[in-house]
mmCIF file of C-alpha atoms and ligand atoms in Angstrom:
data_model
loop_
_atom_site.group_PDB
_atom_site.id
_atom_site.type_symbol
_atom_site.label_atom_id
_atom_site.label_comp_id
_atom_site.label_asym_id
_atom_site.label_seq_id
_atom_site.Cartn_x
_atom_site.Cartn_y
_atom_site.Cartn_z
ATOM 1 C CA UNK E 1 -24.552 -1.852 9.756
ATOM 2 C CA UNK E 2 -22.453 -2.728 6.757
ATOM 3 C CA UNK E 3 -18.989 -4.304 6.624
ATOM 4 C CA UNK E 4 -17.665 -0.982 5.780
ATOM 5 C CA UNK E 5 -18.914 1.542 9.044
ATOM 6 C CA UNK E 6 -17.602 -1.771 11.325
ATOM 7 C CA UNK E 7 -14.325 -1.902 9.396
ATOM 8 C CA UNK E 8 -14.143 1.246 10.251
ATOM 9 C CA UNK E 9 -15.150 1.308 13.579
ATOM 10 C CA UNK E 10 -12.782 -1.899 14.287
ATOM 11 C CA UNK E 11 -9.805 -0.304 12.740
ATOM 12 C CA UNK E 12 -9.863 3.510 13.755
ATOM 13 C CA UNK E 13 -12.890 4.479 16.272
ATOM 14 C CA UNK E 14 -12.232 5.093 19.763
ATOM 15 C CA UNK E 15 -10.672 2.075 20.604
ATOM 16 C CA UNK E 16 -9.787 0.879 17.420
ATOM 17 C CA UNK E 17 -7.150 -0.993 16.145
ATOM 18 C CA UNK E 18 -4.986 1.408 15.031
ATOM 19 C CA UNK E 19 -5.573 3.551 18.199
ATOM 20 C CA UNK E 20 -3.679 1.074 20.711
ATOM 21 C CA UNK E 21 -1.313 -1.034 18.187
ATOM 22 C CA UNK E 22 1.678 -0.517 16.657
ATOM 23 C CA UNK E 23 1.746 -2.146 13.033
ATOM 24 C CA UNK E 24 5.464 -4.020 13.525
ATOM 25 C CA UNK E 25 3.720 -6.052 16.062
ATOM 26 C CA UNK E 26 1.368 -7.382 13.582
ATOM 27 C CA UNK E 27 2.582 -7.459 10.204
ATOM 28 C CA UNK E 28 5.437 -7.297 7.988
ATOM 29 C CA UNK E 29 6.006 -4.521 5.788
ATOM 30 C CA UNK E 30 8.590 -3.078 3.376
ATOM 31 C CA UNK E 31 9.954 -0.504 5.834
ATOM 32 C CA UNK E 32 10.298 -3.657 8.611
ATOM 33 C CA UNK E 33 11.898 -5.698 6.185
ATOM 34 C CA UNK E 34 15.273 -3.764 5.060
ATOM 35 C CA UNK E 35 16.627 0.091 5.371
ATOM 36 C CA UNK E 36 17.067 -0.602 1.848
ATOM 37 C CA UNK E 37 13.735 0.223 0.921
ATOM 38 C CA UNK E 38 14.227 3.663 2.920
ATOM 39 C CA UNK E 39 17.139 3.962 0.955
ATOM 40 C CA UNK E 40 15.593 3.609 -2.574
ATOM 41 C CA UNK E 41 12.825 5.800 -1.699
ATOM 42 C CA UNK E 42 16.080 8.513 -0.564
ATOM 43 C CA UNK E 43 17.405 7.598 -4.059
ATOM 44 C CA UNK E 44 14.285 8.237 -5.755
ATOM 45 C CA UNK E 45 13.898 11.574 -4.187
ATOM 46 C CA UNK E 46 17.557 12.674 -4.964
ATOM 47 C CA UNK E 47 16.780 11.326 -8.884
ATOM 48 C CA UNK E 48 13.756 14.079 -8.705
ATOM 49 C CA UNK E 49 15.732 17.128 -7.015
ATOM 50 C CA UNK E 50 13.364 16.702 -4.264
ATOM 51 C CA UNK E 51 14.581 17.255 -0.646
ATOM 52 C CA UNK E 52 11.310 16.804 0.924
ATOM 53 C CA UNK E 53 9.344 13.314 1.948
ATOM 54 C CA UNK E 54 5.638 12.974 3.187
ATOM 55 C CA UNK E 55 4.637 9.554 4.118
ATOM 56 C CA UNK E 56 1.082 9.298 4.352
ATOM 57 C CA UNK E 57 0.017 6.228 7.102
ATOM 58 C CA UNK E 58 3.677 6.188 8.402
ATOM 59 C CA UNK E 59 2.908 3.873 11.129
ATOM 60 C CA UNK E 60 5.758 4.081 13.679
ATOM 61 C CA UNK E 61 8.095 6.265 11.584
ATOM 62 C CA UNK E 62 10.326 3.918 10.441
ATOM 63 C CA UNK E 63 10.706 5.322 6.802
ATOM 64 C CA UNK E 64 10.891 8.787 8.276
ATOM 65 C CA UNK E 65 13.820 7.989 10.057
ATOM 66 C CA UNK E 66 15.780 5.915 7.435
ATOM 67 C CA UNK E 67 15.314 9.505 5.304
ATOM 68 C CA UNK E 68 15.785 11.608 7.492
ATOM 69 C CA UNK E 69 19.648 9.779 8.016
ATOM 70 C CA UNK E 70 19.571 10.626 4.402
ATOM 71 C CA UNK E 71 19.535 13.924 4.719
ATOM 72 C CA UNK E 72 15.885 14.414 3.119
ATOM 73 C CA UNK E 73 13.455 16.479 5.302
ATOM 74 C CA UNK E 74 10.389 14.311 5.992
ATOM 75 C CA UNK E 75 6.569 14.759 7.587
ATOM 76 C CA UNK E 76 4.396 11.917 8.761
ATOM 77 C CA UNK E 77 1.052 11.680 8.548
ATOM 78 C CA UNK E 78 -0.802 9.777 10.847
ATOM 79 C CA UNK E 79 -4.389 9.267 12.079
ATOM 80 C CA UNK E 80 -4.906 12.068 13.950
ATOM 81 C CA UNK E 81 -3.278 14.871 11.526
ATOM 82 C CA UNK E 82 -4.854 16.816 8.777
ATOM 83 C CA UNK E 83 -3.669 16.251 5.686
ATOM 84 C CA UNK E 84 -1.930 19.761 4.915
ATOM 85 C CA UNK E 85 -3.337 21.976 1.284
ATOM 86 C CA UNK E 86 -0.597 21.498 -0.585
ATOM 87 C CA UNK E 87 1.524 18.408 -0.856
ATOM 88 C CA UNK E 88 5.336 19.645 -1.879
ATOM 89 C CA UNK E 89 7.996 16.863 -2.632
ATOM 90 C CA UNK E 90 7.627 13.173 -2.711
ATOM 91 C CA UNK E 91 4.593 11.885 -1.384
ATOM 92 C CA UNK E 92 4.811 7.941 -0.405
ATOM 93 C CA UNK E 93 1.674 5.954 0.720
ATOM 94 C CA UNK E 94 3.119 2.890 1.827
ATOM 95 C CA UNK E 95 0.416 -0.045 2.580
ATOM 96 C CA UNK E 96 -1.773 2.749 3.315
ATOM 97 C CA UNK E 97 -4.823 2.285 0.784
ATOM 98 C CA UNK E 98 -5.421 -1.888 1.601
ATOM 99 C CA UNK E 99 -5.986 -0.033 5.169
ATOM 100 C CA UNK E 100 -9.277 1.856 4.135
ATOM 101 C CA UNK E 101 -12.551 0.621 4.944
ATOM 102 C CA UNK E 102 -14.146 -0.393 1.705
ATOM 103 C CA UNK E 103 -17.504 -1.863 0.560
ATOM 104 C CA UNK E 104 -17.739 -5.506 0.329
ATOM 105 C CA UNK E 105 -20.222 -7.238 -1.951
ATOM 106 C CA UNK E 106 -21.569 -10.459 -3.062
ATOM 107 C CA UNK E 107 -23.244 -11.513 -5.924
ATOM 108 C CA UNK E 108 -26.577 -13.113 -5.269
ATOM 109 C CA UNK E 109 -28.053 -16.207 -7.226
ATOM 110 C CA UNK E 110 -29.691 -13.609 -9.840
ATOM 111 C CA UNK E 111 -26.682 -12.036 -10.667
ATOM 112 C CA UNK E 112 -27.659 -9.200 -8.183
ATOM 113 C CA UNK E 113 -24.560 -7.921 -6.264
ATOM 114 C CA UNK E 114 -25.417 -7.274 -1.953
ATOM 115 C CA UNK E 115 -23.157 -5.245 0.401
ATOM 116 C CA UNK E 116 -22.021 -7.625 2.923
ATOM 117 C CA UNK E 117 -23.144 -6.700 6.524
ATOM 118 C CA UNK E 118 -21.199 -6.249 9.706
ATOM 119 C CA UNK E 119 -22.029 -10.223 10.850
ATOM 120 C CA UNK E 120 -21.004 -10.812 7.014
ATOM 121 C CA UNK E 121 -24.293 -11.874 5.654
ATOM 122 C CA UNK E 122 -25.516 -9.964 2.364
ATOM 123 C CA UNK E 123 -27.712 -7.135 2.804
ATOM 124 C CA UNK E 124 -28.915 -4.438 -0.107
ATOM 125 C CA UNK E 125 -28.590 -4.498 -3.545
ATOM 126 C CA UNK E 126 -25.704 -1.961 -4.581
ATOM 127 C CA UNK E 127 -26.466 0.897 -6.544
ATOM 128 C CA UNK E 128 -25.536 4.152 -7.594
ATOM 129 C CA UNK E 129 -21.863 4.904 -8.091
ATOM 130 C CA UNK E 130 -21.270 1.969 -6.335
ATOM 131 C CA UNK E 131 -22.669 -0.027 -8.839
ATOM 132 C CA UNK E 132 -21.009 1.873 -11.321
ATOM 133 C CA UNK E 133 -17.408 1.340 -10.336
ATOM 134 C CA UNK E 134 -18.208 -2.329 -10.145
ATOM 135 C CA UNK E 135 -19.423 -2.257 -13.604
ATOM 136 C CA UNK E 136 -16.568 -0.635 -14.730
ATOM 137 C CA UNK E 137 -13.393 -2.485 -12.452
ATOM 138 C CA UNK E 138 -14.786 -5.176 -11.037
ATOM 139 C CA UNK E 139 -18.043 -7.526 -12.870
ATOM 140 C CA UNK E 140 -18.880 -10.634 -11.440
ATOM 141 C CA UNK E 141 -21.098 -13.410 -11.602
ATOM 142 C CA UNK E 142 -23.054 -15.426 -9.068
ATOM 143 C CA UNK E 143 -21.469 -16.585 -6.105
ATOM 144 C CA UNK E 144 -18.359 -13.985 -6.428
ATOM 145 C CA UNK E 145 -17.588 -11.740 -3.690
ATOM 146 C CA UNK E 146 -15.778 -8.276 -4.516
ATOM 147 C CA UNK E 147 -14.373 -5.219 -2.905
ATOM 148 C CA UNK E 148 -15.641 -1.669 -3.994
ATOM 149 C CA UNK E 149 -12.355 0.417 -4.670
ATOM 150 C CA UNK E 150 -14.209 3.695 -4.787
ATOM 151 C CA UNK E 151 -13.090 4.610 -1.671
ATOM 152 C CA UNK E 152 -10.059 3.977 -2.120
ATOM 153 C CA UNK E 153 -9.607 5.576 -5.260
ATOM 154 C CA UNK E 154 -11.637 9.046 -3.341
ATOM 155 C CA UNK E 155 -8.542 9.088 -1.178
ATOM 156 C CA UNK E 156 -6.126 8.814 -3.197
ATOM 157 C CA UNK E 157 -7.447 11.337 -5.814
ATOM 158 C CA UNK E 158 -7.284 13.818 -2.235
ATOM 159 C CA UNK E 159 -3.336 12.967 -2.328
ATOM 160 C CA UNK E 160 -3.280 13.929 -5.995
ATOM 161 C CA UNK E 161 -5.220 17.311 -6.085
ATOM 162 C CA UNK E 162 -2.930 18.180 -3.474
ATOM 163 C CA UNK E 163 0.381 17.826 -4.942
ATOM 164 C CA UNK E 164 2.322 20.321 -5.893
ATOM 165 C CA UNK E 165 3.725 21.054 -9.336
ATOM 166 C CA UNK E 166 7.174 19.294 -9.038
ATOM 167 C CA UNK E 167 5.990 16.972 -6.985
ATOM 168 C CA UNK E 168 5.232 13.231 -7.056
ATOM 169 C CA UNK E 169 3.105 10.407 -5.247
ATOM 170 C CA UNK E 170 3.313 7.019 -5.076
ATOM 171 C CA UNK E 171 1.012 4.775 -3.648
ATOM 172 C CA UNK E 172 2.736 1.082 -3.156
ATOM 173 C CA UNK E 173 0.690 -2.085 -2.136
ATOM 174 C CA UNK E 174 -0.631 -4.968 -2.266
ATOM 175 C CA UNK E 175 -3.411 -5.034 -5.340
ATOM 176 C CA UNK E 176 -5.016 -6.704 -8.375
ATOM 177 C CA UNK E 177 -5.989 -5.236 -12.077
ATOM 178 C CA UNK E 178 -9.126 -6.151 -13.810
ATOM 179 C CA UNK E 179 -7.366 -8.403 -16.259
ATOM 180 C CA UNK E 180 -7.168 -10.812 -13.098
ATOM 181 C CA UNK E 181 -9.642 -9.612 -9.990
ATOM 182 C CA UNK E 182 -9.479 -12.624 -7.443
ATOM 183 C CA UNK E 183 -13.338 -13.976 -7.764
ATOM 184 C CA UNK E 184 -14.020 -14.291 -3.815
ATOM 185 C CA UNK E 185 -11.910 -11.248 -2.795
ATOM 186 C CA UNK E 186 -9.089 -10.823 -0.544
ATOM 187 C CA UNK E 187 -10.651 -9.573 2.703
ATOM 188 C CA UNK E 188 -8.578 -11.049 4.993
ATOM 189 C CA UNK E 189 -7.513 -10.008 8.931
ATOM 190 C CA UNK E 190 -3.577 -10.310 10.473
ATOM 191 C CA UNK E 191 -3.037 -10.549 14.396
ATOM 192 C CA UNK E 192 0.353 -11.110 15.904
ATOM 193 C CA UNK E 193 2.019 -11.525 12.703
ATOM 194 C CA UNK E 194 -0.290 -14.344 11.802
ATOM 195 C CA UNK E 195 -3.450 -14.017 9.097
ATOM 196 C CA UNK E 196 -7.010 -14.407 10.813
ATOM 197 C CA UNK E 197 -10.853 -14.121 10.027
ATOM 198 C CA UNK E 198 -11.007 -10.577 9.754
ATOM 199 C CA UNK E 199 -13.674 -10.360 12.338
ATOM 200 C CA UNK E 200 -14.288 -6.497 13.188
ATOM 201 C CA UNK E 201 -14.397 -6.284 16.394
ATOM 202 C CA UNK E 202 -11.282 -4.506 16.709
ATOM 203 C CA UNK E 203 -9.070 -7.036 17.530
ATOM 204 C CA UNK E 204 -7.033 -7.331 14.429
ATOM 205 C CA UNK E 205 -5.615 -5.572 11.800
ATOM 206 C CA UNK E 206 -8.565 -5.813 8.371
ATOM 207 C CA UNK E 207 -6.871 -5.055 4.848
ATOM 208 C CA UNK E 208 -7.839 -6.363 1.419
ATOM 209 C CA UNK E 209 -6.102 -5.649 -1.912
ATOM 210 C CA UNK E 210 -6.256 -2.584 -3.612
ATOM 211 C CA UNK E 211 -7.365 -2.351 -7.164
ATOM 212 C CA UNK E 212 -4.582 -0.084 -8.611
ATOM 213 C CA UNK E 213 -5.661 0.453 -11.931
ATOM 214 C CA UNK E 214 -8.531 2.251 -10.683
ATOM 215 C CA UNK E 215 -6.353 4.632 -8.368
ATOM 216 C CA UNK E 216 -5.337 6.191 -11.769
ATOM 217 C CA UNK E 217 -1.711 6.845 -12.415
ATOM 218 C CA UNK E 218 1.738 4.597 -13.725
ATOM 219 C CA UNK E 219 1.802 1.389 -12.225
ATOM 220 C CA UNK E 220 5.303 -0.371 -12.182
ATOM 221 C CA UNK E 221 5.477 -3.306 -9.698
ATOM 222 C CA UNK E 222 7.962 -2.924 -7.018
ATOM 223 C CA UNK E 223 10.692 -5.592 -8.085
ATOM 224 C CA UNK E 224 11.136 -3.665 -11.150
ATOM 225 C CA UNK E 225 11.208 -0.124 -9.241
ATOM 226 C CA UNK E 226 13.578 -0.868 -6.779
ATOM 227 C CA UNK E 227 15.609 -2.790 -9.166
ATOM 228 C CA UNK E 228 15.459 0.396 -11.229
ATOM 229 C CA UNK E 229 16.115 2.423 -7.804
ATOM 230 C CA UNK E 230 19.906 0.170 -7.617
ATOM 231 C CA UNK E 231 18.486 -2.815 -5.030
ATOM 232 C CA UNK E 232 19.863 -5.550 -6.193
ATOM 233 C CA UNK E 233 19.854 -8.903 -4.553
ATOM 234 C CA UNK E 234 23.341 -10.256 -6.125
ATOM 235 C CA UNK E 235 25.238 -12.507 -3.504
ATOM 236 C CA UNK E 236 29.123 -11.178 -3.062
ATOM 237 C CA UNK E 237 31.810 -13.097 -4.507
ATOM 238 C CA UNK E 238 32.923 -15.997 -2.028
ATOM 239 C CA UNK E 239 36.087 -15.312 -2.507
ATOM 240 C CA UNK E 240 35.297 -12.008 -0.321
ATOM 241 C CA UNK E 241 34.837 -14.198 2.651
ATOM 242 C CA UNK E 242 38.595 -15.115 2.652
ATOM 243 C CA UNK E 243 39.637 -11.246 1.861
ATOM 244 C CA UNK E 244 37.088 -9.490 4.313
ATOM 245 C CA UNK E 245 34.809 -11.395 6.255
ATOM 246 C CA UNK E 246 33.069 -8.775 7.947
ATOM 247 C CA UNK E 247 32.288 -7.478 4.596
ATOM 248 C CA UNK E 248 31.408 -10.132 3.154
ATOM 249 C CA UNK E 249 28.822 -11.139 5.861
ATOM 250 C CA UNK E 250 27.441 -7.789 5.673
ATOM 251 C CA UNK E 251 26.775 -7.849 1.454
ATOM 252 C CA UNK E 252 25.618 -11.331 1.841
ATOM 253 C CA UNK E 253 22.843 -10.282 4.781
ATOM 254 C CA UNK E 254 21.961 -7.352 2.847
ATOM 255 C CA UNK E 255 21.445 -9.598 -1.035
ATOM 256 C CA UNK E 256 19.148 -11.543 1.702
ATOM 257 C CA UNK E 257 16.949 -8.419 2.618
ATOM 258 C CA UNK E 258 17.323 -7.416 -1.141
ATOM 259 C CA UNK E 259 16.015 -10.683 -2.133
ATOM 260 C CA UNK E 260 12.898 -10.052 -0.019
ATOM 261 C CA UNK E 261 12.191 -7.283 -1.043
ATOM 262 C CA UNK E 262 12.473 -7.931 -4.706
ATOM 263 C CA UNK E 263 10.370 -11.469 -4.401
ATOM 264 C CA UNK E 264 7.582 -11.306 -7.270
ATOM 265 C CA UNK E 265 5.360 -13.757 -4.905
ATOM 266 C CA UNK E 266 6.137 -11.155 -2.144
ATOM 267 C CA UNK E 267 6.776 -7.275 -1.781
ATOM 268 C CA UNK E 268 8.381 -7.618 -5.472
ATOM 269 C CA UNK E 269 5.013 -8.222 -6.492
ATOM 270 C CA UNK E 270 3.525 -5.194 -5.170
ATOM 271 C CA UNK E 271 2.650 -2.167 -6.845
ATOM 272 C CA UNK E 272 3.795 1.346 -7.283
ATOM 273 C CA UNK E 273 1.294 3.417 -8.835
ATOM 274 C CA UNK E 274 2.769 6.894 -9.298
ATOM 275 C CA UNK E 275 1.614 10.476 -10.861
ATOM 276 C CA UNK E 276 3.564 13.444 -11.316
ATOM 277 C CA UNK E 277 2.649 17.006 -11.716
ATOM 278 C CA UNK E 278 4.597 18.881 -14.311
ATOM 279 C CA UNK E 279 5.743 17.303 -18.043
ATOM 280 C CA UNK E 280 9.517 17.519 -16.506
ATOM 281 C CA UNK E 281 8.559 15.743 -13.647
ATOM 282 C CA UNK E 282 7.010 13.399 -15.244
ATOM 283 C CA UNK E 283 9.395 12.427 -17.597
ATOM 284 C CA UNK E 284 12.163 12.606 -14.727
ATOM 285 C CA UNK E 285 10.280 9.907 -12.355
ATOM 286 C CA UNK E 286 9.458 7.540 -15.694
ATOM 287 C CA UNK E 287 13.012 7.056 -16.409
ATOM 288 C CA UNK E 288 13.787 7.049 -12.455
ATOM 289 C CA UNK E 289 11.438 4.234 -12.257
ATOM 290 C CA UNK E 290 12.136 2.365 -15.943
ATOM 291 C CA UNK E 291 14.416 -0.654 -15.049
HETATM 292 C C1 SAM W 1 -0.473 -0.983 7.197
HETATM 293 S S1 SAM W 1 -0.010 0.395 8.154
HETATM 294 C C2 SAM W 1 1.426 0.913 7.250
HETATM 295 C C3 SAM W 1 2.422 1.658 8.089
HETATM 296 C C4 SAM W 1 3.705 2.051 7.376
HETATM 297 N N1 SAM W 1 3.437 2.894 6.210
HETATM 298 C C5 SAM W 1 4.498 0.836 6.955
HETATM 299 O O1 SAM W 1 4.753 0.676 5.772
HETATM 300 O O2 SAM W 1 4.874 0.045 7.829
HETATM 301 C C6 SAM W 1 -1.236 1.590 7.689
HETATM 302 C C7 SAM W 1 -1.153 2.867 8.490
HETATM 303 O O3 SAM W 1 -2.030 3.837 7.909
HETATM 304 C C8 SAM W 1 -2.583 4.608 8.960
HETATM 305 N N2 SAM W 1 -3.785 5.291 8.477
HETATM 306 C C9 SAM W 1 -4.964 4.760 8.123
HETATM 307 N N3 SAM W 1 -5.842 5.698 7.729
HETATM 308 C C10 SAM W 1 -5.192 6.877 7.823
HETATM 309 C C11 SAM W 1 -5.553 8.229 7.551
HETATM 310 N N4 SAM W 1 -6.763 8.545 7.114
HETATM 311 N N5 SAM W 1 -4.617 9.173 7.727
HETATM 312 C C12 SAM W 1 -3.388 8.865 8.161
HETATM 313 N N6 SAM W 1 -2.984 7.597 8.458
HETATM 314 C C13 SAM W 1 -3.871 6.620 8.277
HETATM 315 C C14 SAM W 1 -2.844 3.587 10.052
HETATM 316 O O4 SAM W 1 -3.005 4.189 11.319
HETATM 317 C C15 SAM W 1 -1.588 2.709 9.942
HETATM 318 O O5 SAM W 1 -0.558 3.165 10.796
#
């Protein structure tokens, strides 16, 4: 079996992963961090005229509900529902992609790159498109280890047939470009909020980067969207703590959440890779999203 089918058995098969556990309990993500993520996101649907949300792998809901606070009309999409024809509004894919099963390979001692197996030893010689999309995203040289975006980039281009004119997606996570593909990878598991051998055998969550520049579309990183979106992690002036303390401690513990999300080592580093169907559209979410 390769790593792929037992990623995706371990993840989202009977008993899988994502069957019994509620990400929160596992890992950190924007929407855990601050309501001022939920809040840009509300913001960036306003800047578009767009009154409707779909979050694609909402996990719990917890995006959902900061938008749906903000008036905005919103439909999560989890494992067991059908992703609908036609995909009106703003489409958000939060930490979604890292989450699909992808091939893993490693480059033998002739240059020759191997899926990796379930019990991670190498196995075939790739081929086919495969082969191709590491040829064109991701080259590498003995001893390397890589993970095939195609898959991926076959969901994501599902997202994008679907949209709607007016309408526009944005995938944000975690990811690399081919100017600077880590060598050995980033498979990697998380369990209980700590990162672990990503073992599938259904235990843990299993993610690894996403190669964004393959996905196809703008990418902007996230410190520079939300920044663009009105997040800003600027302390309030001390002399508010004299005038209104309660204030005060609020804009302070909100610069703090600000400041995580904006971190270019951490969630500021992410990426948003967006597309938009329609010339007005796109030019509306370009300067939405321009800092
Ligand atoms: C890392 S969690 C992110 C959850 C949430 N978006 C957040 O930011 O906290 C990934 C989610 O994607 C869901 N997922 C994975 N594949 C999916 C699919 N094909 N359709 C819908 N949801 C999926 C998983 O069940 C999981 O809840």
């Amino acid at each position: 079996m390769s790593f792929r089918a037992a990623w995706q058995q371990a993840l989202y098969g009977p008993d899988g992963f994502y069957r019994r556990e509620r990400p929160a309990a596992h890992f950190r993500t924007s929407v855990h961090a601050s309501t001022l993520f939920g809040q840009a996101i509300a913001r960036l649907a306003h800047l578009l005229d767009l009154d409707e949300v779909v979050d694609i792998g909402a996990g719990s809901g917890e995006l959902g509900k900061v938008l749906r606070a903000d008036g905005l009309t919103v439909l999560d999409i989890e494992l067991d529902d059908e992703l609908p024809e036609r995909l009106s509004g703003l489409v958000i894919a939060n930490e979604w992609l890292d989450n699909i099963p992808c091939e893993v390979v490693e480059w033998d001692d002739e240059g020759m790159p191997r899926y990796l197996l379930a019990d991670a030893t190498p196995g075939p010689v790739v081929k086919g498109n495969d082969l191709a999309w590491l040829d064109r995203w991701w080259p590498g040289t003995p001893g390397d280890r890589a993970e095939i975006g195609a898959a991926r980039d076959e969901s994501w281009a599902g997202v994008i047939d679907r949209l709607a004119p007016g309408s526009v997606a944005v995938a944000i996570d975690y990811g690399h470009l081919r100017a600077a593909r880590p060598p050995y990878g980033t498979l990697t598991g998380f369990r209980n909020g700590r990162e672990c051998d990503p073992v599938p055998d259904g235990t843990c969550d299993i993610t690894a980067h996403v190669a964004l520049d393959s996905l196809g579309g703008t990418i902007v990183s996230q410190r520079d969207a939300l920044r663009a979106l009105g997040v800003s992690a600027t302390r309030p002036p001390l002399d508010l703590a004299q005038a209104e303390p309660m204030r005060y401690l609020s804009e302070l513990s909100s610069a703090g959440e600000a400041a995580e999300l904006l971190d270019p080592s951490g969630l500021g580093g992410f990426g948003w890779v967006w597309t938009a169907k329609g010339a007005d559209t796109v030019r509306r979410a370009s300067r939405a999203l321009s800092a």
